[in-house]
Short mmCIF file of C-alpha atoms in Angstrom, two decimals:
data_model
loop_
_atom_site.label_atom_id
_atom_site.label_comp_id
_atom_site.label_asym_id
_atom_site.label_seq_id
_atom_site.Cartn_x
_atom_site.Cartn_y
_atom_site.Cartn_z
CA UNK P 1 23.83 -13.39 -4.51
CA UNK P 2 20.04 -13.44 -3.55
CA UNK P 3 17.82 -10.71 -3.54
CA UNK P 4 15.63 -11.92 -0.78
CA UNK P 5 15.26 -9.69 2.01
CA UNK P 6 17.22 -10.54 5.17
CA UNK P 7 14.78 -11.65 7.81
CA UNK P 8 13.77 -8.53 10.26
CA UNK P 9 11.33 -7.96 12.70
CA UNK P 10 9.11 -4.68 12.62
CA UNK P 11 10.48 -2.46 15.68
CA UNK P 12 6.85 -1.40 17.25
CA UNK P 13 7.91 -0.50 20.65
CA UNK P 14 5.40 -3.36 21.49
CA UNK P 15 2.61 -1.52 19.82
CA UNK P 16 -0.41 -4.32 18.44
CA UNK P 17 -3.30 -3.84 16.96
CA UNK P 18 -5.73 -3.94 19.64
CA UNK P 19 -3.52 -1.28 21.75
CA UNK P 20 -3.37 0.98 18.92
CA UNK P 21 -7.15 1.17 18.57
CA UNK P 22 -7.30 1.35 21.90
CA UNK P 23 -4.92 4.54 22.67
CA UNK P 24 -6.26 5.96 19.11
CA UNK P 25 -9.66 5.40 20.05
CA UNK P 26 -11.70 3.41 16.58
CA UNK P 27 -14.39 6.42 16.18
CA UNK P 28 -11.80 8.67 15.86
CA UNK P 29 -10.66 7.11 12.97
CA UNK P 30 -10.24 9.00 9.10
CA UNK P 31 -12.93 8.78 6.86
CA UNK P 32 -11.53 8.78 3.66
CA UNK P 33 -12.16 11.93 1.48
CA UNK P 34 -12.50 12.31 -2.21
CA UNK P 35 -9.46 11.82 -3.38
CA UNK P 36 -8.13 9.13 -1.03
CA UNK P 37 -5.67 9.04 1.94
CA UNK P 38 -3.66 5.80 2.02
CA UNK P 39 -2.11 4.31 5.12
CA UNK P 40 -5.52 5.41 6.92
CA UNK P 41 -7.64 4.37 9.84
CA UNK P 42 -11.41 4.03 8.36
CA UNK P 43 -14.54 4.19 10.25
CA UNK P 44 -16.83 2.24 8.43
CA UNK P 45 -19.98 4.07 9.89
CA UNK P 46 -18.48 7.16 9.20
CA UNK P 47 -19.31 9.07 5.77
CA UNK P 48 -17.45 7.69 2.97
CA UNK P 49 -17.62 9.48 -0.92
CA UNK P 50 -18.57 7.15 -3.08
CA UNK P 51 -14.92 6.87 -5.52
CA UNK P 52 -13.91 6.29 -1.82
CA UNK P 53 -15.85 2.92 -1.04
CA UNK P 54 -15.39 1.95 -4.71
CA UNK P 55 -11.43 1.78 -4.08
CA UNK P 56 -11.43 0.19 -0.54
CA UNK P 57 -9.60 -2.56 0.02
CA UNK P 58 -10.03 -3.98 3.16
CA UNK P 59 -7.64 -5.05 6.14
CA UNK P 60 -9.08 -5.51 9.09
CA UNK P 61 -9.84 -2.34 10.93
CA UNK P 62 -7.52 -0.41 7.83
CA UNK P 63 -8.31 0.28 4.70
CA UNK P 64 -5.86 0.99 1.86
CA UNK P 65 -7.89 2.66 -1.16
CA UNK P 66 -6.30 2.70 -4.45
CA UNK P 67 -6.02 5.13 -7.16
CA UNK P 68 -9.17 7.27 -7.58
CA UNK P 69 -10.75 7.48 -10.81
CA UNK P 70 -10.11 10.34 -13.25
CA UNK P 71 -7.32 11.89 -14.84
CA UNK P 72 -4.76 13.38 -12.92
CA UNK P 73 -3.85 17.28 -13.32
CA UNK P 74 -0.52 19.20 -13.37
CA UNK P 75 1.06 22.39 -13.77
CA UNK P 76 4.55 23.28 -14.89
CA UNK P 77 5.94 26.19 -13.62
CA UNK P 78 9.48 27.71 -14.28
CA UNK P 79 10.98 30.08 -11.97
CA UNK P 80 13.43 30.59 -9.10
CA UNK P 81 10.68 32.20 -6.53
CA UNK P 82 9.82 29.31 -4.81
CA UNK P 83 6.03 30.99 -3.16
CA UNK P 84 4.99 32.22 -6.53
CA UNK P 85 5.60 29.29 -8.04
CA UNK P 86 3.25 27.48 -6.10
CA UNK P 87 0.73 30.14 -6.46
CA UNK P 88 0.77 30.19 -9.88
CA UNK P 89 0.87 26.35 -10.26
CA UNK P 90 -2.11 25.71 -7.61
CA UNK P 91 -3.90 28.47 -9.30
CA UNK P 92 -3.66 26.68 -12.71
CA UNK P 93 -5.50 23.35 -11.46
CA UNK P 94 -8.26 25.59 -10.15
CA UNK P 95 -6.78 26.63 -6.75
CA UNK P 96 -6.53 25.63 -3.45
CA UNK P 97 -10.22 25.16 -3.06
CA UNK P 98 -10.11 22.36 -5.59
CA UNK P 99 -8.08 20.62 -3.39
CA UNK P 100 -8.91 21.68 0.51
CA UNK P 101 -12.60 23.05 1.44
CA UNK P 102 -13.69 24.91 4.89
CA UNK P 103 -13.39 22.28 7.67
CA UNK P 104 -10.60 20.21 6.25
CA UNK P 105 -7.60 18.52 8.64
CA UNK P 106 -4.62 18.76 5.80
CA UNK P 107 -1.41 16.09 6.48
CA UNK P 108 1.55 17.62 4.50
CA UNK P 109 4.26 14.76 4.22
CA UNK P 110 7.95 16.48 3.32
CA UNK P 111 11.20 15.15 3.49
CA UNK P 112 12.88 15.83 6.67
CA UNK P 113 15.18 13.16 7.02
CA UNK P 114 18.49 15.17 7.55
CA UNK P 115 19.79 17.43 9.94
CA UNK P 116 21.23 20.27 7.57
CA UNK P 117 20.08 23.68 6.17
CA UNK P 118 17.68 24.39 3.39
CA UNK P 119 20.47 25.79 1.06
CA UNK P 120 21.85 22.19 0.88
CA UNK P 121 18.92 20.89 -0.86
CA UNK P 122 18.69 17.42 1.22
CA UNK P 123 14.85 18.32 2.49
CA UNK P 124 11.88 20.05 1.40
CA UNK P 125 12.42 23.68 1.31
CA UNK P 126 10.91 25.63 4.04
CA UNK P 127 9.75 28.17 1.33
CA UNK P 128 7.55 25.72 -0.14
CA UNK P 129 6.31 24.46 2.63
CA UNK P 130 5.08 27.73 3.84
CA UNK P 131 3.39 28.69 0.51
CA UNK P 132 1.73 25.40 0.47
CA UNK P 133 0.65 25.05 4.05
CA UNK P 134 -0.71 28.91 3.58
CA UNK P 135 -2.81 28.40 0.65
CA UNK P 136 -3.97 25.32 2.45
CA UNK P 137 -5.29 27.69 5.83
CA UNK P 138 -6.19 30.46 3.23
CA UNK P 139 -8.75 28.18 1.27
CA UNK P 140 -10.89 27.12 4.96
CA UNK P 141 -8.45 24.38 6.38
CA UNK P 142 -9.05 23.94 10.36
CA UNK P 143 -5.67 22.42 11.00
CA UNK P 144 -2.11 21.67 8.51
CA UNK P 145 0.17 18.87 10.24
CA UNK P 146 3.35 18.69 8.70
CA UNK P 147 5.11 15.18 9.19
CA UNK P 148 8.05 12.54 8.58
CA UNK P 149 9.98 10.28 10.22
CA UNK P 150 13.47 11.50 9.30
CA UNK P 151 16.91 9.12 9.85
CA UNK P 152 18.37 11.58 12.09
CA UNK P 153 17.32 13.16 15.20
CA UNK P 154 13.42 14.56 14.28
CA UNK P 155 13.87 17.59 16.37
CA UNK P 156 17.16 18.64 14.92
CA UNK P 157 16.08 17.54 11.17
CA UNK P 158 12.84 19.91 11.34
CA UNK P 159 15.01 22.61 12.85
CA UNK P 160 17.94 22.98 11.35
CA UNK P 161 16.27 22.35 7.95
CA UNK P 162 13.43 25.31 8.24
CA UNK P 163 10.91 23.33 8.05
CA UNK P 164 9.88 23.83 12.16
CA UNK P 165 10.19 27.63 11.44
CA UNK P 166 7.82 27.46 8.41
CA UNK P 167 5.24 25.59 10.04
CA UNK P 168 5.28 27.91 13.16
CA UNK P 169 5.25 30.83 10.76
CA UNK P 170 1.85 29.21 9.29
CA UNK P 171 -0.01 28.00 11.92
CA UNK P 172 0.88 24.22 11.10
CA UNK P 173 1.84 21.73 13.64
CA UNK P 174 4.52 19.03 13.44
CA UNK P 175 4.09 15.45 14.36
CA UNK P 176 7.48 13.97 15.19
CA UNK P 177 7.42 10.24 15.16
CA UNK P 178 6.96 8.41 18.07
CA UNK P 179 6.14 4.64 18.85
CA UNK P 180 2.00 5.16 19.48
CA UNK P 181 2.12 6.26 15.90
CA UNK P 182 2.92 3.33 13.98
CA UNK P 183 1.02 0.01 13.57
CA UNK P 184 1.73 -3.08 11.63
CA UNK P 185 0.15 -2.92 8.40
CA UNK P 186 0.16 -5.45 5.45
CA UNK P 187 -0.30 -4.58 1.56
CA UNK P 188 -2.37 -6.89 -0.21
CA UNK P 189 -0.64 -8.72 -2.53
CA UNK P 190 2.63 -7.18 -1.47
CA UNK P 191 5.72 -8.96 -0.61
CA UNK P 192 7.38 -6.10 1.32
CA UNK P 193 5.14 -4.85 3.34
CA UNK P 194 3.89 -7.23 5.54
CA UNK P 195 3.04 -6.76 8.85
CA UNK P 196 5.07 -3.59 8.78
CA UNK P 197 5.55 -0.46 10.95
CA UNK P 198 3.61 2.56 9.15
CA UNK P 199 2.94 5.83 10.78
CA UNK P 200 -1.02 5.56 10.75
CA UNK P 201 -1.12 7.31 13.56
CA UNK P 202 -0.36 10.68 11.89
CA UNK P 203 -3.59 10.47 9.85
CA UNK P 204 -6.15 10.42 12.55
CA UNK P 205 -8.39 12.69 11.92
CA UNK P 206 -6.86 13.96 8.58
CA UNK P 207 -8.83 14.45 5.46
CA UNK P 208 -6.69 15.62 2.77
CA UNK P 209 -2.50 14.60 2.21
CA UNK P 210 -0.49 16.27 0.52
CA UNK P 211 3.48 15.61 -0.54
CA UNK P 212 5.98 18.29 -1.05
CA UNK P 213 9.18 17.18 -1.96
CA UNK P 214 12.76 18.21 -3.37
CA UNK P 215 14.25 16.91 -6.48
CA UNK P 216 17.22 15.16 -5.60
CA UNK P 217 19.74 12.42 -6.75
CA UNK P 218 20.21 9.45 -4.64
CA UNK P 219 23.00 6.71 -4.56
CA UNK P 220 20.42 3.65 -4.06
CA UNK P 221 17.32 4.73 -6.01
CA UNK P 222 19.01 6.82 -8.80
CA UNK P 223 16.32 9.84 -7.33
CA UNK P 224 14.62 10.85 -5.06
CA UNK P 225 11.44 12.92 -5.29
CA UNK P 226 7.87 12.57 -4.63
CA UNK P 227 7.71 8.77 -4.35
CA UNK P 228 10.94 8.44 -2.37
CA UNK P 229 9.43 10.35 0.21
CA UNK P 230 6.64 8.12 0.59
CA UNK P 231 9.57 5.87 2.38
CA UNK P 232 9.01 8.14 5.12
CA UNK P 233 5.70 6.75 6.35
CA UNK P 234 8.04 3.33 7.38
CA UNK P 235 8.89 2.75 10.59
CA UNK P 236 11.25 -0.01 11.91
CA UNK P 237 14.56 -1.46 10.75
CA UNK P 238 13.56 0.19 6.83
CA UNK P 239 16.84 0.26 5.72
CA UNK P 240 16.31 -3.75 4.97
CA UNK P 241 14.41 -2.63 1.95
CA UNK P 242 17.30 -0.93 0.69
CA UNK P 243 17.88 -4.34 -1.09
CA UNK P 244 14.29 -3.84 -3.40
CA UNK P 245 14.46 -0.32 -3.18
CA UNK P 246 12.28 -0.61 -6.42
CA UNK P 247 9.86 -2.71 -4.78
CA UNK P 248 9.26 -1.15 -2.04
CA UNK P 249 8.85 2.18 -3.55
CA UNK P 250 6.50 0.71 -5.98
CA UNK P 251 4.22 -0.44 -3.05
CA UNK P 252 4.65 2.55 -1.15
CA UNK P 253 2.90 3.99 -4.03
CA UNK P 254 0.02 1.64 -4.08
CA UNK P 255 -0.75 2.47 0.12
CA UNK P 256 -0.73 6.98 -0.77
CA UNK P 257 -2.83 8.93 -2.86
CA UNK P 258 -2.28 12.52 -2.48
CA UNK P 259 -4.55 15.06 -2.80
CA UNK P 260 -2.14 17.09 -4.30
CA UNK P 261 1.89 16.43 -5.21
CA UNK P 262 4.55 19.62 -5.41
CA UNK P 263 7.91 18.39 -6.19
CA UNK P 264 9.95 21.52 -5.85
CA UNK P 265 12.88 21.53 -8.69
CA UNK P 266 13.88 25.27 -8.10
CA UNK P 267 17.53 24.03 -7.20
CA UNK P 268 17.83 20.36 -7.56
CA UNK P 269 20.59 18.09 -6.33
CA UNK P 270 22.23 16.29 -8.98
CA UNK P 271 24.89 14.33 -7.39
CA UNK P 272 25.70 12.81 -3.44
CA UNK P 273 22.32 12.52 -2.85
CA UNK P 274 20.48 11.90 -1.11
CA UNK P 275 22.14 13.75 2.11
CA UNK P 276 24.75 15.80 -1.12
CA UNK P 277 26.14 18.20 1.15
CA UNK P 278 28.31 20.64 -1.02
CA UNK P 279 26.65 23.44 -3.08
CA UNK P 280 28.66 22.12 -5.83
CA UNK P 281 25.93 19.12 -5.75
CA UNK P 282 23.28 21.18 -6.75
CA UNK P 283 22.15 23.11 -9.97
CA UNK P 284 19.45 25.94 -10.67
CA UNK P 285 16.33 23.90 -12.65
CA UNK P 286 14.07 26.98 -12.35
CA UNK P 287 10.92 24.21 -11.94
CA UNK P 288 8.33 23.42 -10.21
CA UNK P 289 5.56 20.88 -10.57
CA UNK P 290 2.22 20.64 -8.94
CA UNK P 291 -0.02 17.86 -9.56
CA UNK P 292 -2.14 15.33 -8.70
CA UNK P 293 -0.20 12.36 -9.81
CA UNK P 294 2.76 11.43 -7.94
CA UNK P 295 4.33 9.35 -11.31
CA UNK P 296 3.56 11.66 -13.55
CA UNK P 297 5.38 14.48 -11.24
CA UNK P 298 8.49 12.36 -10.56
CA UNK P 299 8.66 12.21 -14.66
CA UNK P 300 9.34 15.55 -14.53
CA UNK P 301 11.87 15.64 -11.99
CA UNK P 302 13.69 12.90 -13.69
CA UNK P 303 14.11 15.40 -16.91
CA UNK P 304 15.50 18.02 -13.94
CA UNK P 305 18.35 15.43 -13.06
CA UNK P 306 19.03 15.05 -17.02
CA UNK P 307 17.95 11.25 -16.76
CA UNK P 308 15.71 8.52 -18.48
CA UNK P 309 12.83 6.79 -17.19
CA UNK P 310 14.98 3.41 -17.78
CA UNK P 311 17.45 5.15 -14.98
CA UNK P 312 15.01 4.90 -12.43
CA UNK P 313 13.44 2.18 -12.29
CA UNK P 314 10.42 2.54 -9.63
CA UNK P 315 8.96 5.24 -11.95
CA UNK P 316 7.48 2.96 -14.31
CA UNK P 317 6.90 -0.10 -11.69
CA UNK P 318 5.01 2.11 -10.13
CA UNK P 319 2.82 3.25 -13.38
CA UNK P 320 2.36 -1.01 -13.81
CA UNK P 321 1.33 -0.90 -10.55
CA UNK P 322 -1.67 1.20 -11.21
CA UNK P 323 0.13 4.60 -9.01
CA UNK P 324 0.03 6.62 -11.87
CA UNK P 325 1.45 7.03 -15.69
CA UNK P 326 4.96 7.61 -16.28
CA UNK P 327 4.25 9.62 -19.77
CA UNK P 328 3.22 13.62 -17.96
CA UNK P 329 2.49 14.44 -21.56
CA UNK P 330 -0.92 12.79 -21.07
CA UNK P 331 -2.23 15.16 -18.86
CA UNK P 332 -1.99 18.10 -20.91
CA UNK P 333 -0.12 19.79 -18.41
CA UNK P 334 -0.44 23.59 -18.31
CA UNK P 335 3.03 25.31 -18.74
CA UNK P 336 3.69 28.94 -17.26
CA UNK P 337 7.14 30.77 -17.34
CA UNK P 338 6.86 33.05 -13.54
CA UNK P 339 10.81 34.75 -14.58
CA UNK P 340 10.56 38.70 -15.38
#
């Protein structure tokens, strides 16, 4: 049986190039911030840090940067309160202001793909959300947007989950999908994502992203955490890529670099996942990680699920790939306990 992908044309609503400039408008465009945003719109006479124009790759009118130089940061943080948590674990890599300063247009990716309630563990937890998003307004942000492009209805997904209700509660805004958004984009040197769908749109104007995701099993790519919800930035017929679920993650990894990464491990979902559906699918992990390096944080999560790196395999594509490294240890991660 070959593993070639199946022939399938990117559903853009008849969205090109030239009308998505157009309706987006070209000087509108992101300019990259320290850090890097992937999947971005760049305005090349706009100001542009220098580890910014050092990892530009260029595309046309996009820009994909790669991994920014450094080493990446993370904190460890066992507890069940989901806000303190993420205090204490932003806190430990220097605080919000590391991350966001005064002025700032913060993108929060989470995973909304599924119409059901936060106590089922399928999406990002509306409590984490909200003590991200906060700390994010607290340290000077202008504006949060809080986005995905979930499989089932968008309203009823960021509804029913608590994510719409946390976002209101904060001041953020949602941006449903919607065809304007996406554009075909190609990865160079990739050989899934070509002339694909992506939801650029969302990023207009955005200078820091940041991914908050659960910890969850799922049937395809033995997990799914921070990477996994990188899938979300793909529009059209996606589910093709269900074939090289590995491959695709891996160069979903190579197109994001986060400003920050909280994979939220409080109760994870060890079996039925990704949707689960049962409380009897999920167990109490007490964790959660906060960090700068999407690979590194996923390493974690794969300890939460009581698995090896070998049993998912995108973790360490994606460290070959140059996304990240697969061994946490490395970063000297700082460990706090928040239980009484």
């Amino acid at each position: 049986m070959s593993s070639k992908l199946p022939d399938a044309k990117p559903d853009t609503a008849g969205l090109n190039r030239r009308d998505f400039l157009k309706r987006m408008g070209y000087a509108s465009a992101v300019a990259l911030a320290t850090g890097g945003l992937g999947l971005a719109l760049y305005d090349p006479k706009g100001p542009v840090p220098a580890e910014g124009r050092k990892a530009l790759t260029g595309l046309g009118n996009f820009t994909i940067p790669a991994i920014a130089a450094g080493p990446g940061k993370m904190a460890i943080v066992r507890g069940m309160d989901r806000a303190l948590m993420v205090e204490q674990g932003v806190k430990a890599l220097g605080g919000m202001e590391t991350f966001v300063q005064k002025g700032d247009r913060v993108l929060i990716k989470v995973n909304a793909a599924f119409a059901t309630p936060a106590a089922l563990g399928a999406t990002t937890h509306p409590e984490t959300l909200t003590a991200v998003a906060g700390l994010c307004v607290k340290a000077g942000a202008v504006q949060v947007l809080v986005t995905d492009n979930p499989i089932n209805n968008p309203d009823s997904c960021f509804e029913i989950s608590g994510l719409a209700g946390a976002a209101l509660a904060t001041g953020a805004r949602i941006i449903a999908p919607r065809p304007d958004l996406f554009v075909p984009l190609s990865l160079p040197g990739g050989k899934l994502i070509q002339n694909w769908p992506v939801m650029a749109g969302a990023f207009t104007g955005v200078t820091r992203v940041m991914v908050v995701s659960p910890v969850k099993d799922h049937q395809r790519a033995g997990a799914s955490m921070t990477l996994k919800n990188f899938y979300g930035f793909l529009g059209g017929r996606r589910n093709v890529f269900h074939q090289d679920i590995n491959g695709i993650i891996t160069e979903l990894s190579q197109l994001l670099k986060p400003s920050l990464c909280v994979l939220d491990g409080t109760v994870s979902m060890m079996t039925n996942g990704p949707t689960g559906g049962s409380l009897s699918d999920l167990k109490e992990t007490g964790t959660m990680v906060v960090s700068t390096d999407p690979v590194a944080a996923d390493a974690v999560g794969v300890e939460l699920l009581g698995r090896t790196l070998a049993d998912i395999p995108y973790i360490l594509m994606a460290e070959k790939a140059g996304a990240g490294t697969a061994d946490y240890h490395r970063l000297n991660p700082v460990l706090l306990n928040t239980r009484t």
